[in-house]
C-alpha positions as semicolon CSV with decimal commas, in nm:
position;residue;x (nm);y (nm);z (nm)
1;X;1,763;6,721;0,809
2;X;1,546;6,421;0,911
3;X;1,519;6,139;0,656
4;X;1,236;6,185;0,413
5;X;0,954;5,939;0,457
6;X;0,747;5,811;0,175
7;X;0,385;5,918;0,203
8;X;0,166;5,636;0,325
9;X;-0,074;5,490;0,074
10;X;-0,430;5,579;0,162
11;X;-0,599;5,298;0,344
12;X;-0,906;5,149;0,186
13;X;-1,208;5,211;0,403
14;X;-1,326;4,900;0,577
15;X;-1,639;4,763;0,422
16;X;-1,936;4,768;0,653
17;X;-2,037;4,421;0,766
18;X;-2,269;4,249;0,525
19;X;-2,625;4,193;0,635
20;X;-2,802;3,860;0,599
21;X;-3,175;3,798;0,614
22;X;-3,306;3,469;0,738
23;X;-3,597;3,304;0,914
24;X;-3,548;3,153;1,260
25;X;-3,838;2,919;1,327
26;X;-3,916;2,666;1,598
27;X;-3,872;2,308;1,474
28;X;-4,212;2,161;1,379
29;X;-4,178;1,879;1,637
30;X;-4,051;2,098;1,922
31;X;-4,289;2,131;2,216
32;X;-4,049;2,245;2,492
33;X;-4,010;2,606;2,376
34;X;-4,249;2,845;2,199
35;X;-4,206;3,017;1,865
36;X;-4,051;3,362;1,839
37;X;-4,281;3,663;1,807
38;X;-4,080;3,764;1,497
39;X;-3,925;3,489;1,287
40;X;-3,783;3,708;1,011
41;X;-3,444;3,843;1,118
42;X;-3,179;4,061;0,963
43;X;-2,831;4,081;1,116
44;X;-2,457;4,090;1,051
45;X;-2,314;3,799;0,855
46;X;-2,044;3,773;1,126
47;X;-2,293;3,655;1,389
48;X;-2,232;3,294;1,491
49;X;-2,469;3,012;1,582
50;X;-2,363;3,048;1,948
51;X;-2,494;3,407;1,939
52;X;-2,825;3,286;1,797
53;X;-2,854;3,048;2,093
54;X;-2,800;3,336;2,338
55;X;-3,060;3,539;2,147
56;X;-3,308;3,249;2,172
57;X;-3,239;3,213;2,545
58;X;-3,313;3,583;2,604
59;X;-3,621;3,601;2,381
60;X;-3,772;3,276;2,506
61;X;-3,652;3,318;2,867
62;X;-3,487;2,978;2,859
63;X;-3,163;2,861;3,021
64;X;-2,918;2,701;2,972
65;X;-2,879;2,826;2,615
66;X;-2,649;2,529;2,542
67;X;-2,965;2,316;2,529
68;X;-3,060;2,474;2,197
69;X;-2,976;2,323;1,862
70;X;-2,993;2,532;1,546
71;X;-3,062;2,332;1,232
72;X;-3,097;2,376;0,860
73;X;-3,330;2,150;0,663
74;X;-3,187;1,983;0,354
75;X;-3,443;1,801;0,143
76;X;-3,571;1,543;0,393
77;X;-3,314;1,567;0,671
78;X;-3,199;1,827;0,923
79;X;-2,836;1,921;0,984
80;X;-2,736;2,054;1,327
81;X;-2,513;2,359;1,282
82;X;-2,183;2,400;1,467
83;X;-2,171;2,686;1,721
84;X;-1,873;2,844;1,545
85;X;-2,035;2,877;1,202
86;X;-2,118;3,234;1,104
87;X;-2,445;3,329;0,940
88;X;-2,248;3,442;0,636
89;X;-2,100;3,093;0,600
90;X;-2,439;2,929;0,649
91;X;-2,617;3,150;0,396
92;X;-2,343;3,120;0,134
93;X;-2,339;2,741;0,174
94;X;-2,710;2,665;0,196
95;X;-2,873;2,943;-0,010
96;X;-2,837;2,792;-0,354
97;X;-3,036;3,073;-0,513
98;X;-3,034;3,442;-0,423
99;X;-3,414;3,443;-0,412
100;X;-3,440;3,150;-0,171
101;X;-3,490;3,250;0,192
102;X;-3,269;3,063;0,437
103;X;-3,482;2,904;0,707
104;X;-3,311;2,792;1,027
105;X;-3,495;2,589;1,288
106;X;-3,428;2,569;1,659
107;X;-3,513;2,302;1,910
108;X;-3,394;2,166;2,241
109;X;-3,134;1,891;2,220
110;X;-3,270;1,543;2,244
111;X;-3,124;1,342;2,533
112;X;-2,898;1,062;2,415
113;X;-3,055;0,727;2,492
């Protein structure tokens, strides 16, 4: 008879991706691109900054999308976010309170002088 195999442990179902809510708003000093028709967005926490830039390029009909910078405002300064950061990482790092809405700004990169 064939060797008896142990029954496999049932696999835990994969959790659905978490959803994050945030506001994506044009930077107050940006004049090169318009604001989005809808600023309040809800998407997977796995989405990365580079995907937001592609989204902005499509919605605002702007190319190249690499010209965009996505920033988060901290007190009185803005921090440019790395393309590889996920929205989940950004929200968990910058949303200090569950009730605080995360607001991200976008602008076109400033040329280096």
